[in-house]
Amino acid sequence: MTSEPAAPLEALWRGGWYRFARHQPSPNFGPRPAGARIDLVVLHSISLPPGQYGGDEILALFDNRLDWEAHPYFAQIRGLQVSAHFLIRRGGELWQFVDADARAWHAGRSHWRGRDECNDDSIGIELEGLEGERFEAAQYDTLTSLCTALAQRYPIAHVAGHEHVAPGRKQDPGPGFDWAALEQGTGWPADWFPLAVRRSAPI
């Protein structure tokens, strides 16, 4: 039995914009360094306010239009200017904020596979959720499809969580994320994943 051929790049991408995402361009991005090899996917989790899902707040944060007075928690992040390339909502809906050829502001101070400043050569994907809690099956389906599409356009060879590239500073996506499901879904080699989570199960 033969597998289905991969979709041609032009069916999936318009430049660095993924055709199967809803696009809301963020002003929070910049150019990648010359010669950057985009070979890392960094996974995050986000909810605003923490533990609340489905609102406009994440989209507003990435677009610099969040109402800082709308919730007491927002005082802790007032003035923050961040972005990710992609966001996957709880129901699997996919949003894109930054051209994947460009540098999004998602990892901050970070180090992985012998390199600092992971923003320079990574793709940042946010999962709507709270660190330590489980994610939805629809999110894994979308994440698997997106990762597969990314690997067709970019030389992806590593995937890690924010907690791995910024240990001690960040804890997302946390122990509720099922790394084994992503490994199985993508068919990517085990050594693309952090050693500490290879074939691990969520709490």
XYZ file of N, CA, C and O in Angstrom:
812
model
N 0.850 -1.189 0.000
C 0.000 0.000 0.000
C 0.888 1.241 0.000
O 1.767 1.379 0.850
N 0.687 2.131 -0.926
C 1.499 3.343 -1.011
C 0.842 4.480 -0.267
O -0.387 4.556 -0.174
N 1.659 5.357 0.297
C 1.125 6.516 1.009
C 0.743 7.594 0.016
O 1.208 7.617 -1.132
N -0.115 8.503 0.460
C -0.529 9.616 -0.384
C 0.659 10.537 -0.623
O 1.450 10.790 0.291
N 0.821 11.043 -1.850
C 1.926 11.972 -2.093
C 1.731 13.258 -1.317
O 0.602 13.679 -1.057
N 2.839 13.883 -0.939
C 2.760 15.153 -0.211
C 2.175 16.229 -1.107
O 2.418 16.252 -2.315
N 1.383 17.110 -0.498
C 0.812 18.214 -1.261
C 1.928 19.142 -1.714
O 2.898 19.362 -0.988
N 1.828 19.678 -2.941
C 2.859 20.618 -3.386
C 2.870 21.854 -2.514
O 1.838 22.252 -1.948
N 4.049 22.473 -2.388
C 4.187 23.624 -1.501
C 3.210 24.725 -1.840
O 2.662 25.378 -0.950
N 2.968 24.964 -3.123
C 2.074 26.061 -3.492
C 0.635 25.809 -3.052
O -0.156 26.739 -2.948
N 0.293 24.540 -2.772
C -1.037 24.235 -2.265
C -1.152 24.523 -0.774
O -2.262 24.638 -0.248
N -0.004 24.646 -0.103
C 0.014 24.837 1.348
C 0.425 26.241 1.770
O -0.017 26.719 2.820
N 1.259 26.905 0.984
C 1.894 28.145 1.421
C 1.792 29.231 0.363
O 1.882 28.965 -0.830
N 1.618 30.457 0.839
C 1.827 31.649 0.020
C 2.996 32.381 0.658
O 2.825 33.115 1.627
N 4.200 32.155 0.141
C 5.375 32.625 0.858
C 5.419 31.915 2.197
O 5.286 30.695 2.269
N 5.583 32.686 3.276
C 5.604 32.101 4.612
C 4.251 32.081 5.300
O 4.181 31.854 6.516
N 3.177 32.297 4.548
C 1.818 32.276 5.114
C 1.141 30.958 4.750
O 1.044 30.600 3.576
N 0.685 30.255 5.776
C 0.052 28.954 5.598
C -1.385 29.149 5.135
O -2.144 29.907 5.746
N -1.751 28.494 4.055
C -3.063 28.717 3.445
C -4.232 28.282 4.330
O -5.341 28.794 4.190
N -3.998 27.340 5.231
C -5.102 26.777 6.010
C -5.201 27.388 7.405
O -5.795 26.790 8.305
N -4.635 28.567 7.575
C -4.767 29.326 8.817
C -5.549 30.602 8.543
O -5.551 31.123 7.416
N -6.196 31.117 9.570
C -6.766 32.456 9.507
C -5.645 33.446 9.802
O -4.882 33.254 10.747
N -5.541 34.473 9.004
C -4.405 35.390 9.098
C -4.794 36.693 9.798
O -5.774 37.340 9.434
N -4.028 37.045 10.818
C -4.151 38.339 11.490
C -2.736 38.852 11.719
O -2.123 38.567 12.745
N -2.169 39.588 10.769
C -0.774 40.017 10.884
C -0.525 40.849 12.139
O -1.258 41.775 12.450
N 0.523 40.477 12.869
C 0.940 41.182 14.072
C 2.049 42.165 13.721
O 2.899 41.870 12.867
N 2.097 43.317 14.415
C 3.223 44.226 14.206
C 4.487 43.787 14.937
O 5.547 44.387 14.749
N 4.378 42.743 15.751
C 5.490 42.331 16.611
C 6.328 41.243 15.935
O 6.169 40.048 16.200
N 7.220 41.659 15.061
C 8.091 40.727 14.362
C 9.273 41.506 13.818
O 9.326 42.735 13.878
N 10.232 40.783 13.273
C 11.395 41.410 12.663
C 12.056 40.451 11.704
O 11.620 39.303 11.552
N 13.136 40.867 11.077
C 13.835 39.979 10.149
C 14.661 38.938 10.899
O 15.125 39.180 12.009
N 14.818 37.800 10.296
C 15.733 36.802 10.842
C 17.166 37.178 10.463
O 17.386 37.861 9.460
N 18.147 36.739 11.245
C 19.535 36.998 10.872
C 19.872 36.359 9.531
O 19.300 35.324 9.160
N 20.775 36.954 8.821
C 21.211 36.389 7.550
C 21.714 34.965 7.751
O 22.462 34.676 8.685
N 21.269 34.079 6.904
C 21.714 32.693 6.963
C 21.035 31.846 8.016
O 21.449 30.705 8.244
N 19.998 32.371 8.675
C 19.313 31.598 9.713
C 18.727 30.318 9.117
O 18.090 30.346 8.062
N 18.939 29.213 9.807
C 18.395 27.923 9.388
C 17.166 27.649 10.251
O 17.293 27.392 11.453
N 15.992 27.696 9.660
C 14.733 27.571 10.412
C 14.456 26.083 10.616
O 13.749 25.440 9.838
N 15.025 25.533 11.703
C 14.968 24.079 11.896
C 14.359 23.662 13.231
O 14.405 22.490 13.594
N 13.775 24.605 13.957
C 13.231 24.326 15.293
C 11.779 24.777 15.381
O 11.436 25.871 14.930
N 10.930 23.936 15.964
C 9.565 24.305 16.340
C 9.528 24.426 17.854
O 9.938 23.495 18.568
N 9.061 25.568 18.363
C 8.915 25.781 19.801
C 7.429 25.836 20.130
O 6.684 26.650 19.559
N 7.005 24.974 21.035
C 5.602 24.898 21.448
C 5.399 25.647 22.759
O 6.203 25.534 23.686
N 4.294 26.385 22.817
C 3.920 27.171 23.978
C 2.468 26.855 24.351
O 1.725 26.264 23.578
N 2.064 27.320 25.523
C 0.638 27.360 25.852
C 0.309 28.760 26.338
O 1.149 29.446 26.936
N -0.940 29.172 26.071
C -1.369 30.516 26.456
C -2.867 30.520 26.687
O -3.622 29.828 25.991
N -3.286 31.269 27.680
C -4.701 31.572 27.890
C -4.772 32.913 28.596
O -3.944 33.224 29.443
N -5.738 33.709 28.199
C -5.915 35.051 28.760
C -7.393 35.330 29.011
O -8.194 35.244 28.077
N -7.704 35.667 30.285
C -6.894 35.495 31.487
C -6.552 34.008 31.683
O -7.188 33.150 31.073
N -5.579 33.683 32.516
C -5.174 32.287 32.670
C -6.337 31.363 33.001
O -7.130 31.630 33.910
N -6.463 30.294 32.220
C -7.509 29.304 32.429
C -8.835 29.638 31.780
O -9.776 28.840 31.869
N -8.920 30.777 31.110
C -10.150 31.151 30.403
C -9.904 31.057 28.912
O -8.895 31.550 28.402
N -10.862 30.439 28.204
C -10.671 30.132 26.796
C -11.774 30.750 25.930
O -12.885 30.984 26.390
N -11.426 30.942 24.670
C -12.417 31.305 23.666
C -12.597 32.781 23.415
O -13.323 33.160 22.490
N -11.983 33.646 24.204
C -12.161 35.079 24.027
C -11.220 35.659 22.983
O -10.445 34.953 22.338
N -11.256 36.972 22.863
C -10.455 37.700 21.884
C -9.104 38.143 22.451
O -8.294 38.719 21.737
N -8.865 37.868 23.722
C -7.715 38.473 24.403
C -6.365 38.059 23.811
O -5.447 38.877 23.733
N -6.208 36.798 23.422
C -4.930 36.382 22.847
C -4.677 37.109 21.533
O -3.578 37.612 21.277
N -5.711 37.177 20.705
C -5.580 37.881 19.428
C -5.248 39.345 19.674
O -4.401 39.927 18.970
N -5.876 39.927 20.676
C -5.623 41.335 20.990
C -4.209 41.543 21.502
O -3.554 42.546 21.183
N -3.705 40.604 22.298
C -2.335 40.721 22.804
C -1.335 40.758 21.656
O -0.439 41.604 21.626
N -1.491 39.844 20.711
C -0.541 39.763 19.604
C -0.687 40.934 18.639
O 0.212 41.166 17.824
N -1.789 41.658 18.747
C -2.051 42.801 17.868
C -1.844 44.137 18.591
O -2.201 45.191 18.060
N -1.331 44.086 19.828
C -1.067 45.293 20.640
C -2.334 46.113 20.902
O -2.278 47.339 20.976
N -3.453 45.442 21.079
C -4.687 46.170 21.364
C -5.419 45.597 22.590
O -6.614 45.847 22.776
N -4.711 44.864 23.437
C -5.328 44.324 24.642
C -5.652 45.453 25.605
O -4.826 46.337 25.855
N -6.850 45.412 26.156
C -7.278 46.396 27.152
C -6.678 45.988 28.497
O -7.128 45.046 29.135
N -5.643 46.708 28.929
C -4.923 46.344 30.143
C -5.784 46.474 31.392
O -5.453 45.900 32.438
N -6.894 47.218 31.304
C -7.763 47.419 32.463
C -8.893 46.391 32.536
O -9.669 46.394 33.489
N -8.968 45.505 31.558
C -10.120 44.611 31.468
C -10.097 43.477 32.488
O -11.136 42.891 32.783
N -8.925 43.164 33.047
C -8.822 42.077 34.022
C -7.622 42.359 34.911
O -6.588 42.842 34.422
N -7.706 42.044 36.210
C -6.577 42.322 37.109
C -5.272 41.665 36.670
O -4.194 42.238 36.873
N -5.339 40.490 36.060
C -4.122 39.807 35.636
C -3.342 40.622 34.617
O -2.101 40.560 34.565
N -4.032 41.381 33.794
C -3.367 42.087 32.704
C -2.392 43.142 33.203
O -1.502 43.571 32.456
N -2.528 43.553 34.478
C -1.564 44.507 35.037
C -0.161 43.900 35.077
O 0.839 44.622 34.984
N -0.073 42.558 35.172
C 1.227 41.885 35.233
C 1.937 41.864 33.889
O 3.165 41.675 33.832
N 1.183 42.032 32.811
C 1.781 41.965 31.477
C 1.597 43.271 30.718
O 1.819 43.318 29.503
N 1.220 44.316 31.429
C 0.955 45.606 30.780
C 2.146 46.033 29.908
O 3.295 46.000 30.344
N 1.851 46.418 28.696
C 2.877 46.897 27.781
C 3.654 45.821 27.052
O 4.513 46.133 26.223
N 3.360 44.557 27.350
C 4.082 43.460 26.714
C 3.827 43.454 25.212
O 2.686 43.572 24.765
N 4.884 43.329 24.434
C 4.770 43.222 22.983
C 5.375 41.897 22.550
O 6.593 41.718 22.572
N 4.494 40.951 22.217
C 4.920 39.601 21.861
C 4.107 39.125 20.660
O 3.126 39.750 20.255
N 4.529 37.999 20.135
C 3.789 37.365 19.051
C 4.229 35.914 18.973
O 5.209 35.505 19.594
N 3.503 35.144 18.216
C 3.925 33.808 17.808
C 3.580 33.702 16.331
O 2.798 34.496 15.807
N 4.155 32.736 15.674
C 3.762 32.543 14.289
C 2.330 32.019 14.203
O 1.543 32.490 13.372
N 1.995 31.063 15.093
C 0.688 30.400 15.014
C 0.053 30.277 16.398
O 0.743 30.209 17.417
N -1.276 30.193 16.393
C -2.077 29.884 17.580
C -3.085 28.820 17.196
O -3.754 28.932 16.159
N -3.212 27.788 18.033
C -4.214 26.747 17.844
C -5.210 26.829 18.985
O -4.859 26.602 20.146
N -6.461 27.184 18.650
C -7.504 27.320 19.662
C -7.965 25.947 20.149
O -7.593 24.910 19.593
N -8.772 25.931 21.206
C -9.185 24.667 21.821
C -9.928 23.764 20.849
O -9.818 22.539 20.913
N -10.682 24.354 19.925
C -11.424 23.555 18.956
C -10.628 23.189 17.729
O -11.158 22.585 16.793
N -9.340 23.550 17.704
C -8.494 23.214 16.578
C -8.347 24.315 15.544
O -7.611 24.150 14.573
N -9.037 25.434 15.725
C -8.945 26.537 14.775
C -7.527 27.108 14.784
O -6.947 27.344 15.849
N -6.996 27.338 13.597
C -5.612 27.774 13.447
C -5.544 29.227 12.989
O -6.176 29.613 12.007
N -4.761 30.025 13.711
C -4.497 31.414 13.370
C -3.015 31.589 13.099
O -2.176 30.931 13.724
N -2.684 32.497 12.192
C -1.294 32.862 11.948
C -1.145 34.370 12.068
O -1.943 35.133 11.524
N -0.071 34.792 12.769
C 0.162 36.200 13.059
C 1.415 36.759 12.400
O 1.514 37.966 12.175
N 2.389 35.912 12.132
C 3.669 36.352 11.583
C 4.051 35.421 10.440
O 3.924 34.195 10.551
N 4.502 36.000 9.340
C 5.070 35.257 8.225
C 6.143 34.313 8.778
O 7.041 34.743 9.511
N 6.058 33.037 8.461
C 7.009 32.074 9.015
C 8.432 32.307 8.521
O 9.386 31.791 9.119
N 8.603 33.091 7.479
C 9.949 33.457 7.038
C 10.561 34.531 7.941
O 11.771 34.770 7.884
N 9.721 35.193 8.743
C 10.166 36.284 9.604
C 10.353 35.800 11.044
O 9.966 34.688 11.415
N 10.910 36.660 11.866
C 11.235 36.356 13.264
C 10.106 36.848 14.160
O 9.883 38.057 14.284
N 9.377 35.932 14.783
C 8.349 36.298 15.757
C 8.983 36.423 17.136
O 10.091 35.941 17.385
N 8.256 37.064 18.052
C 8.774 37.345 19.391
C 8.078 36.427 20.401
O 7.139 36.832 21.077
N 8.557 35.191 20.507
C 7.846 34.204 21.321
C 8.716 33.514 22.364
O 8.223 33.140 23.418
N 9.998 33.310 22.096
C 10.826 32.498 22.993
C 11.597 33.313 24.012
O 11.935 32.804 25.079
N 11.907 34.565 23.711
C 12.699 35.374 24.618
C 14.103 34.808 24.801
O 14.652 34.163 23.894
N 14.693 35.065 25.967
C 16.020 34.505 26.242
C 15.927 32.982 26.222
O 15.143 32.392 26.967
N 16.733 32.353 25.390
C 16.541 30.925 25.167
C 17.797 30.299 24.590
O 18.670 30.988 24.053
N 17.858 28.960 24.696
C 19.020 28.213 24.206
C 18.563 26.803 23.872
O 17.878 26.160 24.669
N 18.944 26.320 22.677
C 18.626 24.938 22.301
C 19.560 24.502 21.201
O 20.029 25.312 20.424
N 19.855 23.264 21.114
C 20.751 22.606 20.174
C 22.014 23.400 19.918
O 22.497 23.523 18.796
N 22.564 23.945 21.030
C 23.832 24.639 20.968
C 23.758 26.073 20.504
O 24.795 26.702 20.268
N 22.543 26.618 20.405
C 22.375 27.982 19.913
C 21.556 28.808 20.898
O 20.614 28.297 21.513
N 21.900 30.072 21.022
C 21.116 31.018 21.801
C 20.074 31.694 20.903
O 20.099 31.542 19.684
N 19.174 32.437 21.554
C 18.200 33.268 20.835
C 17.384 32.445 19.829
O 17.472 32.610 18.614
N 16.539 31.573 20.375
C 15.766 30.663 19.529
C 14.791 31.378 18.600
O 14.374 30.806 17.583
N 14.419 32.608 18.915
C 13.559 33.345 17.992
C 14.184 33.473 16.609
O 13.479 33.570 15.601
N 15.517 33.481 16.564
C 16.197 33.722 15.300
C 15.911 32.651 14.257
O 15.863 32.945 13.064
N 15.743 31.411 14.704
C 15.659 30.316 13.736
C 14.610 29.271 14.118
O 14.774 28.088 13.854
N 13.521 29.727 14.717
C 12.457 28.802 15.107
C 11.099 29.300 14.627
O 10.926 30.468 14.279
N 10.143 28.386 14.658
C 8.727 28.676 14.441
C 8.033 28.527 15.785
O 8.159 27.489 16.437
N 7.319 29.567 16.228
C 6.618 29.524 17.504
C 5.149 29.193 17.325
O 4.454 29.853 16.545
N 4.685 28.167 18.024
C 3.285 27.738 17.961
C 2.693 27.781 19.362
O 3.183 27.099 20.268
N 1.661 28.574 19.532
C 0.932 28.657 20.802
C -0.276 27.728 20.760
O -1.029 27.706 19.778
N -0.476 26.981 21.831
C -1.674 26.169 22.019
C -2.515 26.843 23.099
O -2.000 27.135 24.184
N -3.779 27.091 22.791
C -4.639 27.685 23.806
C -4.825 26.667 24.930
O -5.378 25.578 24.719
N -4.323 27.009 26.091
C -4.389 26.084 27.206
C -3.585 26.618 28.369
O -2.967 27.682 28.287
N -3.595 25.874 29.439
C -2.912 26.269 30.670
C -1.864 25.225 31.000
O -2.141 24.022 30.968
N -0.658 25.668 31.299
C 0.412 24.724 31.588
C 0.011 23.793 32.720
O -0.547 24.211 33.735
N 0.254 22.502 32.516
C -0.130 21.495 33.495
C -1.464 20.852 33.212
O -1.765 19.792 33.758
N -2.287 21.471 32.353
C -3.575 20.890 31.994
C -3.485 20.239 30.622
O -2.576 20.514 29.836
N -4.453 19.382 30.334
C -4.458 18.654 29.073
C -4.949 19.535 27.928
O -5.690 20.492 28.139
N -4.554 19.155 26.734
C -4.997 19.828 25.524
C -6.011 18.944 24.805
O -6.155 17.762 25.114
N -6.710 19.512 23.836
C -7.815 18.835 23.178
C -7.330 18.038 21.961
O -6.350 18.403 21.307
N -8.077 16.977 21.649
C -7.728 16.149 20.494
C -7.675 16.978 19.214
O -6.802 16.764 18.361
N -8.595 17.931 19.073
C -8.612 18.770 17.873
C -7.344 19.597 17.755
O -6.877 19.887 16.642
N -6.761 19.979 18.882
C -5.514 20.738 18.845
C -4.353 19.876 18.355
O -3.510 20.345 17.578
N -4.301 18.630 18.802
C -3.248 17.738 18.317
C -3.394 17.471 16.821
O -2.398 17.394 16.094
N -4.641 17.336 16.346
C -4.858 17.105 14.915
C -4.314 18.282 14.103
O -3.604 18.097 13.104
N -4.666 19.499 14.533
C -4.194 20.679 13.818
C -2.692 20.827 13.935
O -2.000 21.154 12.953
N -2.154 20.603 15.124
C -0.714 20.733 15.335
C 0.054 19.750 14.459
O 1.075 20.111 13.848
N -0.424 18.518 14.371
C 0.246 17.516 13.543
C 0.263 17.934 12.081
O 1.294 17.853 11.406
N -0.884 18.402 11.583
C -0.960 18.841 10.194
C -0.042 20.026 9.941
O 0.650 20.094 8.912
N -0.042 20.977 10.874
C 0.806 22.155 10.719
C 2.287 21.777 10.735
O 3.072 22.252 9.901
N 2.681 20.946 11.675
C 4.087 20.545 11.750
C 4.518 19.833 10.471
O 5.626 20.055 9.965
N 3.657 18.994 9.944
C 3.965 18.301 8.699
C 4.160 19.290 7.559
O 5.100 19.164 6.756
N 3.286 20.297 7.499
C 3.402 21.317 6.459
C 4.664 22.153 6.639
O 5.332 22.514 5.659
N 4.999 22.470 7.883
C 6.226 23.233 8.144
C 7.459 22.464 7.673
O 8.385 23.046 7.089
N 7.464 21.170 7.905
C 8.618 20.359 7.528
C 8.766 20.223 6.020
O 9.848 19.893 5.523
N 7.686 20.486 5.284
C 7.789 20.482 3.827
C 8.447 21.759 3.309
O 9.077 21.745 2.248
N 8.302 22.857 4.056
C 8.853 24.134 3.591
C 10.193 24.476 4.232
O 11.018 25.163 3.613
N 10.397 24.028 5.468
C 11.592 24.394 6.227
C 12.349 23.135 6.646
O 11.741 22.070 6.794
N 13.647 23.242 6.923
C 14.450 22.066 7.299
C 14.285 21.698 8.777
O 15.268 21.610 9.534
N 13.047 21.499 9.204
C 12.763 21.197 10.609
C 13.502 19.926 11.023
O 13.460 18.908 10.334
N 14.178 19.997 12.161
C 14.890 18.828 12.693
C 14.841 18.773 14.212
O 15.456 17.895 14.821
N 14.118 19.724 14.839
C 14.032 19.799 16.294
C 12.670 20.350 16.676
O 12.134 21.233 16.009
N 12.122 19.841 17.793
C 10.904 20.400 18.370
C 11.067 20.366 19.880
O 11.586 19.401 20.443
N 10.676 21.457 20.539
C 10.843 21.562 21.989
C 9.754 22.463 22.543
O 9.101 23.209 21.809
N 9.557 22.389 23.839
C 8.643 23.295 24.507
C 9.374 24.542 24.973
O 10.608 24.555 25.096
N 8.592 25.579 25.275
C 9.186 26.785 25.845
C 9.936 26.440 27.122
O 10.985 27.016 27.429
N 9.416 25.472 27.865
C 10.043 25.045 29.110
C 11.430 24.444 28.886
O 12.271 24.460 29.793
N 11.682 23.929 27.701
C 12.974 23.308 27.410
C 13.992 24.320 26.910
O 15.190 24.186 27.197
N 13.531 25.323 26.158
C 14.474 26.307 25.619
C 14.724 27.447 26.599
O 15.690 28.204 26.437
N 13.857 27.572 27.614
C 14.040 28.594 28.650
C 13.761 27.980 30.018
O 12.849 28.410 30.731
N 14.510 26.949 30.408
C 14.230 26.249 31.668
C 14.414 27.158 32.872
O 15.306 27.996 32.906
N 13.511 26.979 33.835
C 13.550 27.799 35.039
C 12.820 29.115 34.884
O 12.366 29.698 35.863
N 12.683 29.577 33.656
C 11.971 30.834 33.390
C 10.563 30.580 32.873
O 9.647 31.337 33.171
N 10.391 29.490 32.116
C 9.099 29.158 31.530
C 8.755 27.706 31.833
O 9.644 26.850 31.962
N 7.460 27.404 31.922
C 7.000 26.049 32.234
C 6.010 25.507 31.205
O 5.381 24.473 31.429
N 5.818 26.211 30.103
C 4.819 25.772 29.135
C 5.466 24.999 27.977
O 6.640 25.203 27.697
N 4.721 24.094 27.342
C 3.305 23.824 27.557
C 2.998 22.985 28.790
O 1.848 22.821 29.153
N 4.013 22.423 29.424
C 3.800 21.758 30.705
C 3.536 20.273 30.594
O 3.456 19.700 29.503
N 3.372 19.609 31.759
C 3.244 18.155 31.789
C 1.945 17.628 31.205
O 1.819 16.417 30.997
N 0.972 18.487 30.945
C -0.266 18.034 30.320
C -0.164 17.838 28.825
O -1.091 17.315 28.201
N 0.961 18.256 28.229
C 1.101 18.096 26.786
C 1.574 16.688 26.468
O 2.531 16.187 27.058
N 0.927 16.041 25.490
C 1.213 14.656 25.125
C 2.239 14.633 23.990
O 1.896 14.639 22.807
N 3.505 14.596 24.362
C 4.571 14.586 23.370
C 4.545 13.320 22.523
O 4.866 13.348 21.332
N 4.170 12.205 23.130
C 4.111 10.947 22.382
C 3.095 11.033 21.253
O 3.309 10.484 20.167
N 1.983 11.737 21.486
C 0.970 11.884 20.442
C 1.517 12.675 19.266
O 1.253 12.352 18.098
N 2.299 13.716 19.551
C 2.881 14.508 18.464
C 3.930 13.698 17.708
O 3.980 13.727 16.469
N 4.758 12.964 18.436
C 5.769 12.137 17.771
C 5.112 11.108 16.869
O 5.518 10.914 15.711
N 4.075 10.450 17.381
C 3.394 9.435 16.590
C 2.676 10.059 15.400
O 2.706 9.531 14.285
N 2.033 11.200 15.623
C 1.261 11.835 14.557
C 2.128 12.333 13.414
O 1.752 12.217 12.242
N 3.279 12.881 13.735
C 4.161 13.415 12.700
C 5.031 12.341 12.070
O 5.466 12.481 10.919
N 5.305 11.291 12.840
C 6.260 10.295 12.378
C 7.691 10.782 12.418
O 8.582 10.158 11.837
N 7.914 11.893 13.126
C 9.274 12.437 13.214
C 10.135 11.548 14.103
O 9.649 10.924 15.049
N 11.440 11.515 13.850
C 12.341 10.687 14.668
C 12.334 11.120 16.131
O 12.184 12.311 16.445
N 12.525 10.161 17.013
C 12.511 10.449 18.443
C 13.588 11.448 18.823
O 13.407 12.252 19.752
N 14.721 11.427 18.101
C 15.803 12.324 18.492
C 15.581 13.766 18.047
O 16.420 14.623 18.292
N 14.448 14.052 17.413
C 14.062 15.435 17.151
C 13.461 16.080 18.398
O 13.320 17.296 18.459
N 13.066 15.268 19.376
C 12.351 15.732 20.548
C 13.291 15.805 21.754
O 14.320 15.121 21.788
N 12.933 16.619 22.768
C 13.774 16.680 23.972
C 13.904 15.310 24.620
O 12.922 14.566 24.742
N 15.092 14.968 25.053
C 15.337 13.670 25.654
C 14.409 13.422 26.830
O 13.897 12.309 27.019
N 14.149 14.453 27.628
C 13.358 14.284 28.853
C 11.908 13.945 28.580
O 11.209 13.479 29.467
N 11.406 14.176 27.349
C 9.987 13.946 27.089
C 9.751 12.877 26.033
O 8.605 12.613 25.689
N 10.799 12.253 25.530
C 10.591 11.274 24.477
C 9.715 10.145 24.988
O 9.976 9.517 26.006
N 8.632 9.936 24.275
C 7.661 8.872 24.578
C 7.094 9.003 25.985
O 6.718 8.028 26.607
N 7.053 10.219 26.502
C 6.458 10.429 27.821
C 4.959 10.543 27.692
O 4.420 10.764 26.618
N 4.257 10.375 28.792
C 2.802 10.486 28.814
C 2.433 11.676 29.701
O 3.134 11.982 30.664
N 1.310 12.354 29.398
C 0.893 13.472 30.224
C 0.398 13.007 31.568
O 0.054 11.836 31.755
N 0.366 13.931 32.533
C -0.134 13.577 33.862
C -1.639 13.350 33.794
O -2.297 13.805 32.892
